[in-house]
Tab-separated table of C-alpha atoms and ligand atoms in Angstrom:
chain	number	residue	atom	x	y	z
G	27	MET	CA	47.626	10.054	36.981
G	28	SER	CA	46.664	7.193	34.516
G	29	LEU	CA	47.495	3.582	35.122
G	30	GLY	CA	49.860	3.843	32.144
G	31	GLU	CA	51.737	6.653	33.951
G	32	LEU	CA	51.617	4.598	37.100
G	33	ARG	CA	53.141	1.634	35.355
G	34	ILE	CA	56.108	3.789	34.261
G	35	LYS	CA	56.586	5.075	37.724
G	36	LEU	CA	56.544	1.628	39.053
G	37	GLU	CA	58.985	0.370	36.452
G	38	GLN	CA	61.299	3.282	37.447
G	39	LYS	CA	60.717	2.544	41.128
G	40	GLU	CA	59.594	6.123	41.532
G	41	ALA	CA	56.044	5.263	42.599
G	42	ARG	CA	55.608	5.971	46.297
G	43	LEU	CA	54.091	2.978	48.125
G	44	ALA	CA	52.273	2.419	51.299
G	45	VAL	CA	51.270	-0.610	53.363
G	46	ILE	CA	48.471	-0.380	55.934
G	47	GLY	CA	48.680	-2.982	58.641
G	48	LEU	CA	52.196	-3.999	59.610
G	49	GLY	CA	51.475	-7.474	61.003
G	50	TYR	CA	52.760	-10.806	59.940
G	51	VAL	CA	51.883	-10.060	56.286
G	52	GLY	CA	52.080	-6.237	55.939
G	53	LEU	CA	55.543	-5.881	57.607
G	54	PRO	CA	57.422	-8.405	55.459
G	55	VAL	CA	55.665	-7.030	52.353
G	56	ALA	CA	56.701	-3.484	53.223
G	57	ALA	CA	60.299	-4.523	53.889
G	58	LEU	CA	60.581	-6.474	50.631
G	59	LEU	CA	59.238	-3.574	48.572
G	60	ALA	CA	61.634	-1.186	50.323
G	61	GLU	CA	64.512	-3.616	49.691
G	62	VAL	CA	63.964	-3.565	45.966
G	63	GLY	CA	64.221	0.223	46.052
G	64	PHE	CA	60.730	1.710	46.571
G	65	ASP	CA	60.049	4.388	49.057
G	66	VAL	CA	57.510	2.668	51.350
G	67	LEU	CA	55.418	4.168	54.166
G	68	GLY	CA	53.891	1.721	56.664
G	69	VAL	CA	50.730	2.717	58.500
G	70	GLU	CA	49.992	0.915	61.727
G	71	ILE	CA	47.405	1.492	64.402
G	72	ARG	CA	49.669	0.349	67.293
G	73	GLY	CA	51.999	3.068	68.269
G	74	ASP	CA	54.475	0.703	70.044
G	75	ARG	CA	54.879	-1.313	66.797
G	76	VAL	CA	55.485	1.867	64.919
G	77	GLU	CA	58.228	2.904	67.449
G	78	ASP	CA	59.876	-0.572	67.215
G	79	ILE	CA	59.778	-0.520	63.437
G	80	ASN	CA	61.205	3.043	63.112
G	81	ARG	CA	64.093	1.844	65.476
G	82	GLY	CA	64.661	-1.063	62.984
G	83	VAL	CA	63.383	-3.541	65.536
G	84	CYS	CA	61.198	-6.322	64.276
G	85	PRO	CA	58.067	-6.747	66.420
G	86	ILE	CA	57.081	-10.156	64.937
G	87	GLU	CA	57.711	-13.009	67.351
G	88	GLY	CA	58.742	-16.542	66.308
G	89	VAL	CA	61.550	-17.704	63.998
G	90	GLU	CA	61.284	-15.701	60.736
G	91	PRO	CA	64.556	-16.258	58.745
G	92	GLY	CA	65.965	-12.962	57.369
G	93	LEU	CA	63.144	-10.676	58.490
G	94	ALA	CA	64.827	-8.818	61.353
G	95	GLU	CA	68.013	-8.146	59.292
G	96	LEU	CA	65.948	-7.007	56.328
G	97	LEU	CA	63.835	-4.656	58.394
G	98	SER	CA	66.714	-3.023	60.149
G	99	GLY	CA	68.506	-2.515	56.803
G	100	VAL	CA	65.558	-0.799	54.946
G	101	VAL	CA	64.767	1.380	57.921
G	102	ALA	CA	68.436	2.455	58.230
G	103	SER	CA	68.514	3.293	54.457
G	104	GLY	CA	65.398	5.433	54.946
G	105	LYS	CA	63.391	3.320	52.343
G	106	LEU	CA	60.830	2.258	54.995
G	107	ARG	CA	59.256	4.255	57.710
G	108	ALA	CA	56.155	3.680	59.806
G	109	THR	CA	53.418	6.052	61.104
G	110	VAL	CA	50.100	5.933	62.862
G	111	ASN	CA	48.988	8.970	60.778
G	112	TYR	CA	46.806	8.443	57.703
G	113	ASP	CA	47.560	12.061	56.522
G	114	ASP	CA	51.076	10.886	55.631
G	115	LEU	CA	49.462	8.811	52.911
G	116	LYS	CA	48.627	11.892	50.852
G	117	ASP	CA	51.521	11.448	48.484
G	118	ARG	CA	51.124	7.705	47.953
G	119	ASP	CA	50.649	6.180	44.546
G	120	VAL	CA	49.959	2.637	45.538
G	121	ILE	CA	48.408	1.558	48.834
G	122	LEU	CA	48.373	-2.079	50.051
G	123	ILE	CA	45.856	-3.086	52.751
G	124	ASP	CA	46.952	-5.959	55.060
G	125	VAL	CA	44.605	-5.890	58.124
G	126	GLU	CA	43.090	-8.807	59.820
G	127	THR	CA	39.687	-10.152	58.553
G	128	PRO	CA	38.429	-12.545	61.312
G	129	VAL	CA	35.003	-13.996	61.525
G	130	ASP	CA	32.782	-13.629	64.644
G	131	GLU	CA	31.182	-16.449	66.801
G	132	ASN	CA	28.604	-16.865	64.101
G	133	ASN	CA	31.302	-17.227	61.428
G	134	ILE	CA	30.480	-13.871	59.876
G	135	PRO	CA	33.174	-11.370	58.821
G	136	ARG	CA	32.483	-7.962	60.376
G	137	TYR	CA	35.471	-6.427	58.688
G	138	GLU	CA	35.875	-3.755	61.432
G	139	ALA	CA	39.522	-3.092	60.622
G	140	LEU	CA	38.988	-3.048	56.826
G	141	ARG	CA	36.028	-0.631	57.125
G	142	SER	CA	38.032	1.638	59.387
G	143	VAL	CA	40.887	1.710	56.856
G	144	LEU	CA	38.634	2.456	53.976
G	145	LYS	CA	36.920	5.282	55.837
G	146	ASN	CA	40.140	6.925	56.809
G	147	LEU	CA	41.855	6.379	53.382
G	148	GLY	CA	39.178	7.801	51.179
G	149	PRO	CA	39.569	11.498	52.031
G	150	ILE	CA	43.351	11.532	51.477
G	151	LEU	CA	43.435	9.428	48.285
G	152	GLN	CA	45.246	11.239	45.457
G	153	PRO	CA	44.168	11.018	41.721
G	154	GLY	CA	45.240	7.791	40.109
G	155	ALA	CA	45.993	5.979	43.221
G	156	LEU	CA	45.936	2.187	43.143
G	157	VAL	CA	44.477	0.432	46.316
G	158	ILE	CA	45.236	-3.255	46.569
G	159	VAL	CA	43.519	-5.396	49.325
G	160	GLU	CA	45.878	-8.242	50.278
G	161	SER	CA	43.847	-9.434	53.247
G	162	THR	CA	41.768	-12.616	52.702
G	163	ILE	CA	38.128	-11.545	52.095
G	164	ALA	CA	34.844	-13.320	51.181
G	165	PRO	CA	33.908	-13.492	47.514
G	166	GLY	CA	32.000	-10.266	46.593
G	167	THR	CA	33.732	-8.078	49.307
G	168	ILE	CA	35.556	-5.868	46.707
G	169	ARG	CA	32.328	-5.267	44.858
G	170	ASN	CA	29.933	-5.020	47.836
G	171	ILE	CA	32.041	-3.322	50.488
G	172	VAL	CA	35.460	-1.947	49.318
G	173	VAL	CA	34.338	-0.077	46.284
G	174	PRO	CA	31.174	1.471	47.834
G	175	LEU	CA	33.022	2.434	51.040
G	176	LEU	CA	36.070	3.991	49.268
G	177	GLU	CA	33.751	5.821	46.694
G	178	GLN	CA	31.665	7.185	49.709
G	179	SER	CA	34.653	8.223	51.814
G	180	SER	CA	36.490	9.835	48.892
G	181	GLY	CA	33.541	11.286	47.127
G	182	ARG	CA	35.187	10.007	43.949
G	183	LYS	CA	34.440	7.178	41.489
G	184	ALA	CA	36.504	3.927	41.169
G	185	ASN	CA	38.214	3.220	37.916
G	186	THR	CA	38.390	7.009	37.178
G	187	PHE	CA	39.811	8.738	40.281
G	188	PHE	CA	41.289	5.679	41.917
G	189	TYR	CA	41.739	2.008	41.054
G	190	ILE	CA	41.073	-1.135	43.083
G	191	GLY	CA	42.669	-4.599	43.103
G	192	HIS	CA	42.710	-7.748	45.323
G	193	CYS	CA	45.985	-9.745	45.512
G	194	PRO	CA	45.569	-12.355	48.337
G	195	GLU	CA	48.683	-13.218	50.258
G	196	ARG	CA	50.031	-16.884	50.711
G	197	VAL	CA	52.372	-16.502	53.769
G	198	MET	CA	52.925	-19.038	56.496
G	199	PRO	CA	54.477	-18.339	59.925
G	200	GLY	CA	58.119	-19.353	59.818
G	201	LYS	CA	58.412	-18.812	56.080
G	202	LEU	CA	57.034	-15.225	55.621
G	203	LEU	CA	59.885	-13.881	53.380
G	204	ALA	CA	60.366	-17.182	51.490
G	205	ASN	CA	56.711	-17.483	50.747
G	206	LEU	CA	56.350	-13.871	49.710
G	207	ARG	CA	59.275	-14.175	47.275
G	208	THR	CA	58.586	-17.549	45.775
G	209	LEU	CA	54.847	-18.340	45.702
G	210	SER	CA	52.693	-17.282	42.782
G	211	ARG	CA	50.109	-14.562	43.278
G	212	VAL	CA	46.728	-13.969	41.836
G	213	CYS	CA	46.430	-10.328	40.638
G	214	GLY	CA	42.677	-9.558	40.706
G	215	GLY	CA	42.000	-6.143	39.123
G	216	MET	CA	38.625	-4.291	38.816
G	217	THR	CA	39.745	-3.830	35.218
G	218	PRO	CA	42.227	-5.809	33.102
G	219	GLU	CA	44.432	-2.844	32.925
G	220	THR	CA	44.525	-2.651	36.702
G	221	ALA	CA	45.551	-6.311	36.882
G	222	GLU	CA	48.369	-5.649	34.495
G	223	THR	CA	49.523	-2.738	36.586
G	224	MET	CA	49.498	-4.970	39.729
G	225	LYS	CA	51.783	-7.348	37.913
G	226	VAL	CA	54.285	-4.623	37.284
G	227	LEU	CA	54.382	-3.824	41.009
G	228	TYR	CA	54.633	-7.438	42.260
G	229	ARG	CA	57.148	-8.432	39.589
G	230	ASN	CA	59.718	-6.426	41.604
G	231	MET	CA	59.577	-8.743	44.612
G	232	ILE	CA	58.067	-11.985	43.410
G	233	ASP	CA	59.932	-14.624	41.342
G	234	ALA	CA	56.878	-16.745	40.461
G	235	ASP	CA	53.722	-16.606	38.291
G	236	LEU	CA	51.621	-13.464	38.589
G	237	ASP	CA	48.211	-14.502	37.372
G	238	PRO	CA	46.013	-11.585	36.269
G	239	THR	CA	42.283	-11.973	36.711
G	240	ASP	CA	39.214	-10.240	38.191
G	241	CYS	CA	38.550	-9.486	41.865
G	242	ILE	CA	35.844	-12.140	42.383
G	243	THR	CA	38.184	-14.844	41.041
G	244	ALA	CA	40.916	-13.781	43.337
G	245	GLU	CA	38.591	-13.762	46.273
G	246	VAL	CA	37.326	-17.280	45.453
G	247	VAL	CA	40.831	-18.674	44.811
G	248	LYS	CA	42.271	-17.677	48.158
G	249	THR	CA	39.345	-18.793	50.258
G	250	ALA	CA	38.878	-21.981	48.302
G	251	GLU	CA	42.572	-23.110	48.539
G	252	ASN	CA	42.326	-22.959	52.257
G	253	ALA	CA	38.851	-24.553	52.406
G	254	TYR	CA	40.337	-27.313	50.312
G	255	ARG	CA	42.970	-27.923	52.948
G	256	ASP	CA	40.376	-27.968	55.799
G	257	VAL	CA	38.220	-30.501	53.866
G	258	GLN	CA	41.301	-32.643	53.227
G	259	ILE	CA	42.207	-32.594	56.862
G	260	ALA	CA	38.720	-33.351	57.893
G	261	PHE	CA	38.617	-36.441	55.657
G	262	ALA	CA	41.723	-37.680	57.215
G	263	ASN	CA	40.242	-37.102	60.670
G	264	GLU	CA	37.034	-38.945	59.751
G	265	VAL	CA	39.035	-41.947	58.490
G	266	ALA	CA	40.947	-41.828	61.805
G	267	LEU	CA	37.635	-42.120	63.660
G	268	ILE	CA	36.810	-45.077	61.500
G	269	CYS	CA	40.084	-46.754	62.156
G	270	GLU	CA	39.616	-46.398	65.905
G	271	ALA	CA	36.233	-48.013	65.628
G	272	VAL	CA	37.373	-50.990	63.565
G	273	GLY	CA	40.778	-51.508	65.257
G	274	ALA	CA	43.006	-50.302	62.428
G	275	ASP	CA	45.904	-47.913	62.512
G	276	VAL	CA	45.123	-44.811	60.432
G	277	TRP	CA	48.802	-43.890	59.998
G	278	LYS	CA	49.392	-47.297	58.228
G	279	VAL	CA	46.148	-46.805	56.309
G	280	ARG	CA	47.270	-43.281	55.181
G	281	GLU	CA	50.678	-44.634	54.110
G	282	LEU	CA	49.056	-47.286	51.902
G	283	VAL	CA	46.242	-45.178	50.548
G	284	ASN	CA	48.801	-42.605	49.449
G	285	LYS	CA	50.567	-45.258	47.396
G	286	SER	CA	47.595	-45.168	45.159
G	287	PRO	CA	48.013	-42.638	42.346
G	288	GLN	CA	46.418	-39.150	42.809
G	289	ARG	CA	45.828	-39.784	46.547
G	290	GLN	CA	47.216	-37.346	49.108
G	291	MET	CA	45.432	-38.168	52.357
G	292	HIS	CA	46.398	-35.486	54.859
G	293	LEU	CA	47.468	-35.973	58.439
G	294	PRO	CA	44.793	-36.742	61.073
G	295	GLY	CA	45.263	-35.077	64.444
G	296	ALA	CA	44.092	-33.250	67.520
G	297	GLY	CA	42.485	-30.479	65.573
G	298	VAL	CA	42.949	-27.603	63.166
G	299	GLY	CA	44.093	-24.143	64.371
G	300	GLY	CA	45.748	-21.020	63.118
G	301	HIS	CA	44.840	-17.655	61.523
G	302	CYS	CA	43.898	-19.104	58.088
G	303	ILE	CA	42.350	-22.577	57.778
G	304	PRO	CA	39.639	-22.354	60.457
G	305	LYS	CA	38.459	-18.949	59.166
G	306	ASP	CA	38.764	-18.989	55.368
G	307	PRO	CA	36.242	-21.725	54.675
G	308	TRP	CA	33.602	-19.457	56.468
G	309	LEU	CA	34.719	-16.438	54.329
G	310	LEU	CA	34.124	-18.626	51.168
G	311	ALA	CA	30.648	-19.662	52.538
G	312	TYR	CA	29.875	-16.052	53.357
G	313	GLY	CA	30.306	-15.107	49.756
G	314	VAL	CA	27.234	-17.089	48.927
G	315	LYS	CA	25.144	-16.210	52.027
G	316	ASP	CA	22.320	-14.622	50.039
G	317	LYS	CA	22.422	-17.126	47.272
G	318	ASP	CA	20.613	-20.392	46.981
G	319	VAL	CA	23.738	-22.603	47.154
G	320	PRO	CA	23.386	-25.658	49.471
G	321	LEU	CA	26.857	-25.800	51.234
G	322	ARG	CA	27.316	-29.171	52.851
G	323	ILE	CA	30.935	-30.223	52.609
G	324	ILE	CA	32.580	-27.028	53.818
G	325	PRO	CA	30.529	-26.707	57.049
G	326	ALA	CA	30.859	-30.328	57.589
G	327	ALA	CA	34.546	-30.348	57.364
G	328	ARG	CA	34.641	-27.432	59.905
G	329	ALA	CA	32.504	-29.479	62.248
G	330	VAL	CA	34.716	-32.545	61.950
G	331	ASN	CA	37.924	-30.598	62.599
G	332	ASP	CA	36.333	-28.541	65.497
G	333	TYR	CA	35.286	-31.844	67.072
G	334	MET	CA	38.827	-33.311	67.262
G	335	PRO	CA	40.071	-31.629	70.475
G	336	LEU	CA	36.848	-32.906	72.091
G	337	HIS	CA	37.667	-36.326	70.696
G	338	MET	CA	40.950	-36.058	72.470
G	339	ARG	CA	38.975	-35.466	75.652
G	340	GLU	CA	37.038	-38.708	75.099
G	341	LEU	CA	40.180	-40.675	74.354
G	342	LEU	CA	41.506	-39.322	77.701
G	343	ARG	CA	38.312	-40.236	79.462
G	344	ASP	CA	38.511	-43.848	78.276
G	345	ALA	CA	42.150	-44.207	79.144
G	346	LEU	CA	41.748	-42.726	82.590
G	347	SER	CA	38.778	-45.085	83.296
G	348	GLU	CA	40.998	-48.008	82.371
G	349	ALA	CA	43.376	-46.644	85.022
G	350	GLY	CA	40.582	-46.360	87.451
G	351	ARG	CA	40.463	-42.530	87.548
G	352	GLU	CA	37.497	-40.396	86.646
G	353	LEU	CA	38.229	-37.528	84.203
G	354	GLU	CA	36.420	-35.028	86.332
G	355	ARG	CA	38.825	-35.612	89.211
G	356	ALA	CA	41.992	-36.072	87.228
G	357	ARG	CA	45.165	-34.008	87.107
G	358	VAL	CA	45.948	-33.699	83.348
G	359	ALA	CA	49.066	-32.414	81.643
G	360	VAL	CA	48.482	-30.952	78.097
G	361	LEU	CA	51.683	-30.949	76.026
G	362	GLY	CA	51.566	-28.147	73.388
G	363	TYR	CA	49.524	-25.020	73.336
G	364	ALA	CA	50.576	-23.535	69.863
G	365	TYR	CA	48.333	-24.367	66.917
G	366	LEU	CA	51.376	-25.730	64.929
G	367	GLU	CA	54.479	-27.690	65.679
G	368	ASP	CA	57.538	-25.669	66.588
G	369	SER	CA	55.565	-22.425	66.440
G	370	ASP	CA	54.651	-19.958	69.274
G	371	ASP	CA	51.376	-18.989	67.440
G	372	VAL	CA	48.396	-19.852	69.686
G	373	ARG	CA	45.634	-18.347	67.451
G	374	ASN	CA	42.652	-20.697	67.299
G	375	SER	CA	44.598	-23.387	69.049
G	376	PRO	CA	42.838	-26.716	69.417
G	377	SER	CA	44.581	-27.087	72.812
G	378	GLU	CA	42.661	-24.040	74.075
G	379	VAL	CA	39.389	-25.919	73.275
G	380	LEU	CA	40.533	-29.084	75.103
G	381	VAL	CA	41.814	-27.166	78.147
G	382	ARG	CA	38.539	-25.182	78.517
G	383	SER	CA	36.491	-28.472	78.148
G	384	LEU	CA	38.580	-30.310	80.854
G	385	GLN	CA	38.453	-27.429	83.271
G	386	LYS	CA	34.687	-27.124	82.791
G	387	LEU	CA	34.375	-30.735	83.805
G	388	GLY	CA	36.399	-30.127	86.914
G	389	ALA	CA	39.763	-31.565	85.901
G	390	TYR	CA	42.936	-29.878	87.034
G	391	VAL	CA	45.038	-28.975	83.900
G	392	VAL	CA	48.716	-28.091	83.647
G	393	ILE	CA	50.069	-26.862	80.192
G	394	HIS	CA	53.599	-27.159	78.790
G	395	ASP	CA	54.757	-25.650	75.584
G	396	PRO	CA	58.432	-24.988	74.790
G	397	TRP	CA	57.608	-22.151	72.454
G	398	VAL	CA	54.732	-20.340	74.216
G	399	GLU	CA	55.491	-17.881	76.931
G	400	GLY	CA	54.043	-18.866	80.330
G	401	TYR	CA	54.068	-22.616	79.479
G	402	GLN	CA	57.860	-23.122	79.082
G	403	GLY	CA	60.173	-24.749	81.590
G	404	ASP	CA	61.101	-28.235	82.681
G	405	LEU	CA	58.530	-30.658	81.315
G	406	MET	CA	59.105	-33.405	83.924
G	407	GLU	CA	58.676	-30.822	86.704
G	408	ARG	CA	55.475	-29.477	85.156
G	409	VAL	CA	53.854	-32.941	84.744
G	410	GLN	CA	54.938	-34.177	88.116
G	411	GLY	CA	52.093	-35.949	89.890
G	412	CYS	CA	49.650	-35.854	86.877
G	413	ASP	CA	47.275	-38.728	86.006
G	414	ALA	CA	47.704	-38.327	82.332
G	415	VAL	CA	49.668	-36.660	79.669
G	416	VAL	CA	47.864	-35.460	76.422
G	417	VAL	CA	50.069	-34.616	73.457
G	418	MET	CA	48.304	-31.937	71.262
G	419	VAL	CA	51.185	-30.569	69.192
G	420	ALA	CA	54.052	-32.412	67.563
G	421	HIS	CA	56.717	-30.047	68.766
G	422	GLY	CA	60.240	-31.388	67.959
G	423	ALA	CA	61.121	-31.241	71.615
G	424	TYR	CA	58.554	-34.023	72.504
G	425	ARG	CA	59.841	-36.675	70.237
G	426	PRO	CA	62.864	-37.664	72.175
G	427	LEU	CA	61.062	-37.788	75.510
G	428	ASP	CA	62.160	-40.763	77.762
G	429	LEU	CA	58.950	-42.584	78.480
G	430	GLN	CA	60.428	-44.225	81.586
G	431	ALA	CA	61.394	-40.986	83.104
G	432	LEU	CA	57.964	-39.656	82.231
G	433	LYS	CA	56.303	-42.628	83.826
G	434	ALA	CA	58.307	-42.178	87.006
G	435	VAL	CA	56.991	-38.672	87.581
G	436	LEU	CA	53.351	-39.337	86.679
G	437	ARG	CA	50.705	-40.498	89.327
G	438	LEU	CA	49.172	-42.778	86.565
G	439	PRO	CA	50.829	-44.095	83.447
G	440	VAL	CA	48.327	-42.614	80.928
G	441	LEU	CA	49.384	-41.211	77.543
G	442	VAL	CA	47.096	-39.828	74.890
G	443	ASP	CA	48.790	-38.998	71.636
G	444	GLY	CA	47.030	-36.522	69.279
G	445	ARG	CA	49.756	-36.264	66.709
G	446	ARG	CA	51.327	-39.762	66.591
G	447	VAL	CA	54.492	-38.449	68.322
G	448	PHE	CA	54.913	-41.834	70.031
G	449	ASP	CA	54.814	-45.445	68.948
G	450	GLY	CA	51.851	-47.221	70.662
G	451	GLU	CA	53.538	-50.557	70.930
G	452	ASP	CA	56.555	-49.069	72.607
G	453	ALA	CA	54.448	-46.981	74.943
G	454	ARG	CA	52.384	-49.989	76.011
G	455	ALA	CA	55.466	-52.184	76.386
G	456	GLN	CA	56.802	-49.545	78.732
G	457	GLY	CA	53.646	-49.830	80.943
G	458	PHE	CA	51.525	-46.934	79.631
G	459	ILE	CA	47.837	-47.035	79.072
G	460	TYR	CA	48.059	-45.571	75.523
G	461	ARG	CA	45.418	-44.052	73.308
G	462	SER	CA	46.000	-42.263	69.943
G	463	VAL	CA	43.957	-40.495	67.277
G	464	GLY	CA	43.206	-43.113	64.569
G	465	ARG	CA	44.457	-46.228	66.344
G	466	GLY	CA	41.875	-48.538	67.641
G	467	LYS	CA	42.503	-50.378	70.983
G	468	GLN	CA	42.133	-53.743	69.237
G	469	GLU	CA	44.867	-53.009	66.757
G	470	SER	CA	47.552	-53.217	69.564
G	471	GLY	CA	46.701	-56.955	69.861
G	472	ARG	CA	47.606	-57.774	66.129
M	15	SAJ	N1	46.810	-29.765	60.245
M	15	SAJ	C1	46.405	-31.113	60.397
M	15	SAJ	N2	46.626	-32.017	59.415
M	15	SAJ	C2	47.333	-31.623	58.237
M	15	SAJ	C3	47.734	-30.342	58.102
M	15	SAJ	C4	47.590	-29.454	59.147
M	15	SAJ	O1	45.807	-31.425	61.473
M	15	SAJ	O2	47.529	-32.561	57.423
M	15	SAJ	C5	46.567	-28.785	61.273
M	15	SAJ	C6	47.804	-28.124	61.952
M	15	SAJ	O3	48.231	-28.929	63.018
M	15	SAJ	C7	47.277	-26.745	62.271
M	15	SAJ	C8	46.317	-26.456	61.239
M	15	SAJ	O4	45.884	-27.854	60.648
M	15	SAJ	O5	46.643	-26.762	63.543
M	15	SAJ	C9	46.766	-25.592	60.125
M	15	SAJ	O6	47.929	-26.030	59.684
M	15	SAJ	P1	48.680	-25.523	58.256
M	15	SAJ	O7	49.922	-26.499	57.916
M	15	SAJ	O8	47.688	-25.325	57.230
M	15	SAJ	O9	49.269	-24.159	58.715
M	15	SAJ	P2	48.728	-22.582	58.501
M	15	SAJ	O10	47.513	-22.415	59.240
M	15	SAJ	O11	49.866	-21.779	58.736
M	15	SAJ	O12	48.335	-22.680	56.927
M	15	SAJ	C10	49.085	-21.824	56.046
M	15	SAJ	C11	48.105	-21.529	54.984
M	15	SAJ	N3	48.583	-20.525	54.149
M	15	SAJ	C12	47.925	-19.474	53.849
M	15	SAJ	O13	46.705	-19.321	54.204
M	15	SAJ	C13	48.522	-18.351	53.109
M	15	SAJ	C14	47.791	-22.859	54.267
M	15	SAJ	O14	47.059	-22.467	53.027
M	15	SAJ	C15	49.037	-23.431	53.675
M	15	SAJ	O15	48.776	-24.673	53.042
M	15	SAJ	C16	49.973	-23.754	54.975
M	15	SAJ	O16	50.209	-22.450	55.560
M	15	SAJ	C17	51.275	-24.208	54.416
M	15	SAJ	O17	51.501	-25.457	54.678
M	15	SAJ	O18	51.986	-23.510	53.736
């Protein structure tokens, strides 16, 4: 089948689609394509998820408006079904790949999942099939890994027997469906005609710009847009450290800086977690690993942001010493274990770094998080008898906390605020020894 014939089948919704990897990206994508009328096959390695999905049950945790209803509807209509079996892909015209692409402890992507998919997919690819990688990948991955592996496993040539594209996703937990429907997408094709064909597919579910380009551009755009955010956050964190040292309030500084045109200083805080921002800058860097490109800003920003949970430990150490308690012998309550406010997602959570560091020093740590299983329950009971409370995540539930009630159950009135949930003046007025990211001790005297 030619790309021209594929475009006609896509326009008539007769093309048979597949999504490999039914996680927080693949599942909503599969459901949305089924909703607009395509026959969609989902391939997922975890049999329990396949069973849930084929029963119309959404296996994704957290609040995802509309997803559970959408999934049960398209499964009931027979438009979407899931399998663990690659052989079922034999009749598929377009195959989207949405598997995880983490980096290892040396910040190198091993692409285990992607390599496994390409190895299994090659032998069953049908003539004219279009394979689109939606996962975030380092610049050069399509050229250096996807094409060679798929040609090797299929015994066929790209751009003759099958076609390859890269269309990075832009989802965010809590807004999966909304982001997929409303955010523009970069359609990177190995050939311009492939990019145009990708637009015909995505036009069915996306009401936003579909920007055709080549694969390397698409790879750089996605990793750079997240590296951009990481650098911006690191800048805010570095200004916060300066404010602490000189006795200013970074939140006031940020408010006034952002009154200057074209300034958008981000939020300083207790660290940067999640499945995208901590990883994607390393994917961008990996794209030039064999090139003579002196990367300074991207690694430095990662180092600044990775330091912030440890800075929280030092703020805690300082506050406890003012209260006459050594950190190593303290009982510490950590509020917030998710990586993001009002989320249950704990991937790459800065709180995990802080907790491990405190426990290594000998402190006793209790954790509370209203969203994370195992850490829920009555906050006051959980922090009872602690020498300090450290706020790592700005969960909505923490904002209305009664500081007098909190003080009454603590052994020492120490409060360390990583996300400016509380007002320092107010906390001090209520008898707390208060520390906050970005607010110098001296500024309280002004
Ligand atoms: N954070 C800060 N300061 C900020 C913003 C975030 O410390 O000013 C921290 C958060 O607490 C969190 C981490 O950074 O620990 C990441 O926060 P995030 O708001 O970037 O949330 P993510 O990780 O879900 O980012 C995703 C990304 N989307 C994709 O990769 C497709 C990111 O590019 C988006 O900008 C973000 O969602 C969004 O806000 O939509």
